Short mmCIF file of C-alpha atoms in Angstrom, two decimals:
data_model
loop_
_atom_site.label_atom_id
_atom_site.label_comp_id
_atom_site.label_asym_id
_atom_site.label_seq_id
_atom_site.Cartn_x
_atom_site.Cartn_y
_atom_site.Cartn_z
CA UNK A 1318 -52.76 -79.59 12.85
CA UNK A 1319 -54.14 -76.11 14.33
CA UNK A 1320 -52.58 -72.95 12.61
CA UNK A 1321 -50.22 -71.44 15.24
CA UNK A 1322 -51.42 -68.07 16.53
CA UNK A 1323 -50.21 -64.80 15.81
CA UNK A 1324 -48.56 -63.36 18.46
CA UNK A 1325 -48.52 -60.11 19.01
CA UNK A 1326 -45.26 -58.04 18.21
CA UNK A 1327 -42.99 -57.12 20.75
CA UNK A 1328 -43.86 -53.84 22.38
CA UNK A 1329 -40.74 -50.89 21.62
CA UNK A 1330 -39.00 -49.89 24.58
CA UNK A 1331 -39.96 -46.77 25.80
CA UNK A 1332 -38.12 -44.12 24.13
CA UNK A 1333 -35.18 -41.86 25.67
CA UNK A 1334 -35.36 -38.46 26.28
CA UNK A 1335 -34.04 -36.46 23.74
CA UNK A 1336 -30.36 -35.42 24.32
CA UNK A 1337 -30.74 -30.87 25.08
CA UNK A 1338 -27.43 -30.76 23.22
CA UNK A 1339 -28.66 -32.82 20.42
CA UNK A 1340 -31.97 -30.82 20.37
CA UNK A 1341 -30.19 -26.90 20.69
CA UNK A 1342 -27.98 -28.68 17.62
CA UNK A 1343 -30.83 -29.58 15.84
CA UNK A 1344 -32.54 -26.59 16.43
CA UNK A 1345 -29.96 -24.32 15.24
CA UNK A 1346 -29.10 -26.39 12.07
CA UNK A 1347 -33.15 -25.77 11.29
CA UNK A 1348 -32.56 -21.93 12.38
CA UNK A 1349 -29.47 -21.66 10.07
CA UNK A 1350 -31.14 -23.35 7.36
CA UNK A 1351 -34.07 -20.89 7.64
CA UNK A 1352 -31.72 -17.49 7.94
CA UNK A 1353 -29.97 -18.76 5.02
CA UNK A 1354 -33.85 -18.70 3.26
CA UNK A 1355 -34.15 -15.22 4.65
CA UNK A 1356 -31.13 -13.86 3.19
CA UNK A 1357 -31.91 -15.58 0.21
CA UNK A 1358 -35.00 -14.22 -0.42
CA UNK A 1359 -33.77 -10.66 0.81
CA UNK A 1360 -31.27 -10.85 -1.93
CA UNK A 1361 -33.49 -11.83 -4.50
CA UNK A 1362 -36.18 -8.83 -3.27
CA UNK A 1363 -33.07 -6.44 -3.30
CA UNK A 1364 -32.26 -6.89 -6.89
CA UNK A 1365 -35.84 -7.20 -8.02
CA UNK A 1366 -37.49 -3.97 -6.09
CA UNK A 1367 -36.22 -0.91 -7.11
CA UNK A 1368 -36.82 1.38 -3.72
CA UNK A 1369 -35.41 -1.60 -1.58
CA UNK A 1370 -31.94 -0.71 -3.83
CA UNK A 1371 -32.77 3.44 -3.71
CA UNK A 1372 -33.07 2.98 0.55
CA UNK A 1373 -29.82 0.63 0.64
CA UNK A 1374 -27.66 2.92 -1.83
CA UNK A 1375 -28.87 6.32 0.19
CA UNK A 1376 -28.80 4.76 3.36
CA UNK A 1377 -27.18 6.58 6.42
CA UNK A 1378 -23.55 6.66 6.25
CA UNK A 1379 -23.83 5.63 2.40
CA UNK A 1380 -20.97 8.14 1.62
CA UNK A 1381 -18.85 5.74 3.17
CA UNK A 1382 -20.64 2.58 2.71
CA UNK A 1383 -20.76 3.01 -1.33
CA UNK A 1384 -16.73 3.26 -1.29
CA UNK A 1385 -17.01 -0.49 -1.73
CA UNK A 1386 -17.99 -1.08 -5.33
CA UNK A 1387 -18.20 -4.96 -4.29
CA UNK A 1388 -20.95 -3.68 -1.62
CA UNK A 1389 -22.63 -1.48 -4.16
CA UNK A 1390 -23.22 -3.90 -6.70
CA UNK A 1391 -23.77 -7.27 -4.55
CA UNK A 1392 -21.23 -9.11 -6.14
CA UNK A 1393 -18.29 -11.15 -4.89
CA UNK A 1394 -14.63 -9.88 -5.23
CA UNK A 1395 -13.72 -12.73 -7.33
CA UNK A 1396 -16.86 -12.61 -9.83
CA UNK A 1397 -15.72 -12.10 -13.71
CA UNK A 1398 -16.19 -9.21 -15.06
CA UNK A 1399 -18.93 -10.43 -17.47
CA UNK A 1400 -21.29 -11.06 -14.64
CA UNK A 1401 -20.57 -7.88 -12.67
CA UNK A 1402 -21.86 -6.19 -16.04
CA UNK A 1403 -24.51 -8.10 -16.46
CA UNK A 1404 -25.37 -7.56 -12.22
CA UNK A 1405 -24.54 -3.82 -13.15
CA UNK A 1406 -27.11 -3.20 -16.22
CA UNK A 1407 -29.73 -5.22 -14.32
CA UNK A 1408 -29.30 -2.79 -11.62
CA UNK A 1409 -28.65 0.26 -13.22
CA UNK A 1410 -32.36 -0.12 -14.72
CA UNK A 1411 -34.22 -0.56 -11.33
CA UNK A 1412 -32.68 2.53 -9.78
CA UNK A 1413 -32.59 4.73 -13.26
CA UNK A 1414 -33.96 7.81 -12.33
CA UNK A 1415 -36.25 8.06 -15.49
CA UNK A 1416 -37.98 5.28 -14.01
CA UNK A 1417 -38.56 6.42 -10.66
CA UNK A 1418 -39.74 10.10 -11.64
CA UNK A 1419 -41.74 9.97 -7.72
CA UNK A 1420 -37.85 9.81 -6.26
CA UNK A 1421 -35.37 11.12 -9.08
CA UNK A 1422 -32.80 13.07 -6.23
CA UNK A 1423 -32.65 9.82 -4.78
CA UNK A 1424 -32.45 7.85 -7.79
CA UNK A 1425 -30.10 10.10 -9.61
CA UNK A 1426 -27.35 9.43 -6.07
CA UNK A 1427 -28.14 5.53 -6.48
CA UNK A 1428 -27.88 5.27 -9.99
CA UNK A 1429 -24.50 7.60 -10.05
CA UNK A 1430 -23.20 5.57 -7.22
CA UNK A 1431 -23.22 2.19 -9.60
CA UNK A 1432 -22.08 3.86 -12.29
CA UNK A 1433 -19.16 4.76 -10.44
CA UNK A 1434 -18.40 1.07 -8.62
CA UNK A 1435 -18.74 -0.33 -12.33
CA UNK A 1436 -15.95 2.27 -13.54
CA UNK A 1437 -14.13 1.10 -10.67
CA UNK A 1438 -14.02 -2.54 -11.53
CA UNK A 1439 -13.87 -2.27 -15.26
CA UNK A 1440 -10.98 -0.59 -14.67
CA UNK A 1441 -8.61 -3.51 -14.17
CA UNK A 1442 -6.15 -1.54 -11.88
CA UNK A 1443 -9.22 -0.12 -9.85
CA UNK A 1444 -10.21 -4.08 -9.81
CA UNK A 1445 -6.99 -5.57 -8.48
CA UNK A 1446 -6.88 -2.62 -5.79
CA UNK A 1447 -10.55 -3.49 -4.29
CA UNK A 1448 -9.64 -6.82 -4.05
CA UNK A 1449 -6.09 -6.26 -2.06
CA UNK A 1450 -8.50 -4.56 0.35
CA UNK A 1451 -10.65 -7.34 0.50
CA UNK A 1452 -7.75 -9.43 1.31
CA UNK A 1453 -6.36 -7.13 3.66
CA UNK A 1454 -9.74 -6.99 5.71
CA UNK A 1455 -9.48 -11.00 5.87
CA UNK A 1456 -6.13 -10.87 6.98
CA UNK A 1457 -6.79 -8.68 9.78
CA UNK A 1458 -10.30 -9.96 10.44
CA UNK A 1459 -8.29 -13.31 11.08
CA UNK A 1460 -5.47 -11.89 13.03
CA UNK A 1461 -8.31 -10.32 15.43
CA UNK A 1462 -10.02 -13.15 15.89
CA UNK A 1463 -6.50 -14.90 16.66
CA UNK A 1464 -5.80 -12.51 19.68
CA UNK A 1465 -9.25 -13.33 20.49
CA UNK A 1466 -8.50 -16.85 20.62
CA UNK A 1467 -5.48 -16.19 22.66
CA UNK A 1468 -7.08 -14.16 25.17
CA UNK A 1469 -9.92 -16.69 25.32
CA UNK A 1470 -7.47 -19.65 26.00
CA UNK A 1471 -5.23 -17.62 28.42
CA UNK A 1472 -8.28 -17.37 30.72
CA UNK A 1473 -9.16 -20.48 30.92
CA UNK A 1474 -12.22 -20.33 28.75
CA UNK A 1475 -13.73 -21.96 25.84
CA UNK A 1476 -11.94 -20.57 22.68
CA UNK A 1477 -15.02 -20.79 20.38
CA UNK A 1478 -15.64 -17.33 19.50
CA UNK A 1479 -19.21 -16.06 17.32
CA UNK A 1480 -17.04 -15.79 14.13
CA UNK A 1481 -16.57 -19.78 13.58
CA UNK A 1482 -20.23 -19.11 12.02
CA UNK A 1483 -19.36 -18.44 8.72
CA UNK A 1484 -22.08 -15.71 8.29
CA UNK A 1485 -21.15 -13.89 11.24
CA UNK A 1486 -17.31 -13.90 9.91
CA UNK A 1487 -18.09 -12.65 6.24
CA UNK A 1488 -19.96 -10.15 8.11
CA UNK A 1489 -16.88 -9.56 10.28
CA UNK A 1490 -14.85 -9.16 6.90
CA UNK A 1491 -17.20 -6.83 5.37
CA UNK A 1492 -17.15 -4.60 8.37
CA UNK A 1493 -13.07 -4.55 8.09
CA UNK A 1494 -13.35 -3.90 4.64
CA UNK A 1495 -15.59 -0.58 5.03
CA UNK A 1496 -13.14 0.49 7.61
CA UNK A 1497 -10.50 -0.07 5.27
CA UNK A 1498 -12.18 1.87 2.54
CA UNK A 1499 -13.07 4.55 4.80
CA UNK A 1500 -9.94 5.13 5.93
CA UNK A 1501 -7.82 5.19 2.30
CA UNK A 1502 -11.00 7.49 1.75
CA UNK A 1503 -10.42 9.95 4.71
CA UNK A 1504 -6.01 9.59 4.00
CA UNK A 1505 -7.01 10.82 0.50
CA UNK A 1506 -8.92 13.39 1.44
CA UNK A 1507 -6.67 15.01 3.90
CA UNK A 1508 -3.94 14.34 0.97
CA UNK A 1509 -6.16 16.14 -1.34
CA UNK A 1510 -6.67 19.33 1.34
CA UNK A 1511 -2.86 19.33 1.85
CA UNK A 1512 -2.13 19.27 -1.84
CA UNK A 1513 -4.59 22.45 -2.55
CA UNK A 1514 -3.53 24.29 0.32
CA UNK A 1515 0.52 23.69 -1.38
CA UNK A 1516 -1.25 24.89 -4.40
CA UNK A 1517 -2.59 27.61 -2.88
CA UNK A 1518 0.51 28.73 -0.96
CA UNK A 1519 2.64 28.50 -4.16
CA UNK A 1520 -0.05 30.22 -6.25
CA UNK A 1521 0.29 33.45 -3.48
CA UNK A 1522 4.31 33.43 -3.41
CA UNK A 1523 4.20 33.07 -7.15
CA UNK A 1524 2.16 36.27 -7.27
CA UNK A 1525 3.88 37.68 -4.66
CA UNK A 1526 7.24 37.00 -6.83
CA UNK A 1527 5.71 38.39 -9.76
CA UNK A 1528 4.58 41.03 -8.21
CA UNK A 1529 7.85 42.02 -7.13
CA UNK A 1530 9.44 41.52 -10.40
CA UNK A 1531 6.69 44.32 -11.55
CA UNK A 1532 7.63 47.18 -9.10
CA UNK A 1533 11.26 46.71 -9.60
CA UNK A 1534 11.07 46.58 -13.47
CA UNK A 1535 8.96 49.96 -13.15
CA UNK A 1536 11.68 51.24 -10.78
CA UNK A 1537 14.45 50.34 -13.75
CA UNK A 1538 12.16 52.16 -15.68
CA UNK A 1539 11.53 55.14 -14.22
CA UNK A 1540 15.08 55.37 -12.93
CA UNK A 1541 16.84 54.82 -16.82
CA UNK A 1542 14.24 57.56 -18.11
CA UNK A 1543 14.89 60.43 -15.55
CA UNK A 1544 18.72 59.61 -15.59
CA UNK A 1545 18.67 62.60 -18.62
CA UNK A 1546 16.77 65.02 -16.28
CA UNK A 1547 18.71 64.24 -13.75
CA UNK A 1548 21.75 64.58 -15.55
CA UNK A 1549 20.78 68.33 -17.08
CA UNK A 1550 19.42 69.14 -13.77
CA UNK A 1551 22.81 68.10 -11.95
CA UNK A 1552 25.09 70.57 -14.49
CA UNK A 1553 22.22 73.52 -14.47
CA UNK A 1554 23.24 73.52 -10.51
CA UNK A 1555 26.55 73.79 -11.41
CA UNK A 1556 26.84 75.81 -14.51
CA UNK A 1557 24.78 78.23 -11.08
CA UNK A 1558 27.27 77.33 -8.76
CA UNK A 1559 30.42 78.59 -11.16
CA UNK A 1560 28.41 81.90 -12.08
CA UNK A 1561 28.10 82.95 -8.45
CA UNK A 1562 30.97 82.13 -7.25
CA UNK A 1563 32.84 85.03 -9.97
CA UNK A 1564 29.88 87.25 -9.31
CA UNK A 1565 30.19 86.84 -5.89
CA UNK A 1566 30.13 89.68 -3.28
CA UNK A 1567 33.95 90.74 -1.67
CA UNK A 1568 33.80 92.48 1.51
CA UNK A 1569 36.05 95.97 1.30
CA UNK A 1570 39.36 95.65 2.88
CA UNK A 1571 40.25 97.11 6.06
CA UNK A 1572 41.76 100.79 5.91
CA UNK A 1573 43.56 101.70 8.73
CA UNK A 1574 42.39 104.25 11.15
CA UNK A 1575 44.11 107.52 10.22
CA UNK A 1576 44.63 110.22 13.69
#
């Protein structure tokens, strides 16, 4: 009996074209997995290179930026305190300015501006404040992108909106929550100029006041010591007055004519 022959396999039909949505979807996952790598390894340079932290903590419009301790020492608003310490000393080295002799001034404002976000967090009061702004920058962050919504939907459009990418809302969030701290920044400021310029008004009537109180105690003064003179001078003009009038000179009298 002859061995049956092989026959060859069936040939694949030929394939589809690939689906643009399903390729744009791919493509994106594959970019989102790769900007996650990016930001990955930027963080990781960022704590390990000590100019990449000097540049970032003297950066333009760092006054403002380094308000947010949460900012200033990479760490999330709900890390424990343990590992913002440990973040802290880890960074506090890089950016010590006996360590970077080629860029102390710089060095010294970096290394003075995590000293003072640790201060702030260690400080458990100072730690529940920060994150109430936090939460406040979420809650309007979400509120805004509500309205957004809303507007979107009254139009007649698509209400997908570049926030639903969770990267692009935590960066929505952090950009709330430097407005926030910016703006309890500026309030206390201007709270700060209004109480020294009280001060300063109260510190002038004060002197004013005192001054015052000066001239008219020196008026007392004078005026109780001269009373005496006054006194000896006041019956000298009259003990005058009584001697003239005696002494005082009579016209004749008036002899009639005699013819």
């Amino acid at each position: 009996m002859a061995a049956p022959t092989s026959q060859p396999p069936p040939e694949a039909p030929p394939a589809e074209p690939p689906n643009p949505t399903e390729v744009v979807g791919a493509t994106g996952e594959i970019f989102d997995e790769f900007y996650q790598q990016v930001k990955a390894i930027e963080h990781r340079d960022s704590v390990l290179t000590p100019k990449q932290q000097i540049d970032r903590l003297n950066r333009p419009g760092s006054t403002y930026f380094n308000l947010n301790p949460f900012d200033v020492l990479q760490v999330d608003p709900d890390l424990p305190l343990a590992d913002v310490k440990k973040k802290y000393r880890q960074m506090s080295i890089l950016v010590h300015p006996d360590k970077n002799l080629d860029d102390k001034d710089r060095s010294q404002k970096a290394f003075e501006a995590l000293n003072k976000a640790y201060k702030t967090l260690e400080n458990e009061e100072g730690l529940k404040r920060c994150q109430e702004i936090v939460e406040e920058a979420q809650v309007r962050t979400d509120e805004m992108l509500k309205q957004k919504r809303k507007q979107l939907k009254k139009e007649g459009k698509s209400t997908a909106v570049p926030e639903d990418d969770m990267t692009k809302y935590k960066h929505s969030v952090y950009v709330q929550t430097c407005k926030l701290f910016a703006d309890l920044e500026r309030m206390r400021q201007e709270r700060e100029t209004k109480d020294m310029h009280e001060r300063k008004r109260k510190a002038e009537q004060d002197a004013d006041d005192e001054e015052k109180k000066k001239v008219e105690a020196e008026w007392k003064k004078n005026y109780e010591e001269s009373r005496t003179d006054r006194v000896d001078s006041w019956r000298s003009w009259k003990g005058s007055k009584s001697k003239k009038a005696k002494g005082a000179f009579r016209p004749p009298k008036h002899k009639a004519e005699t013819r």
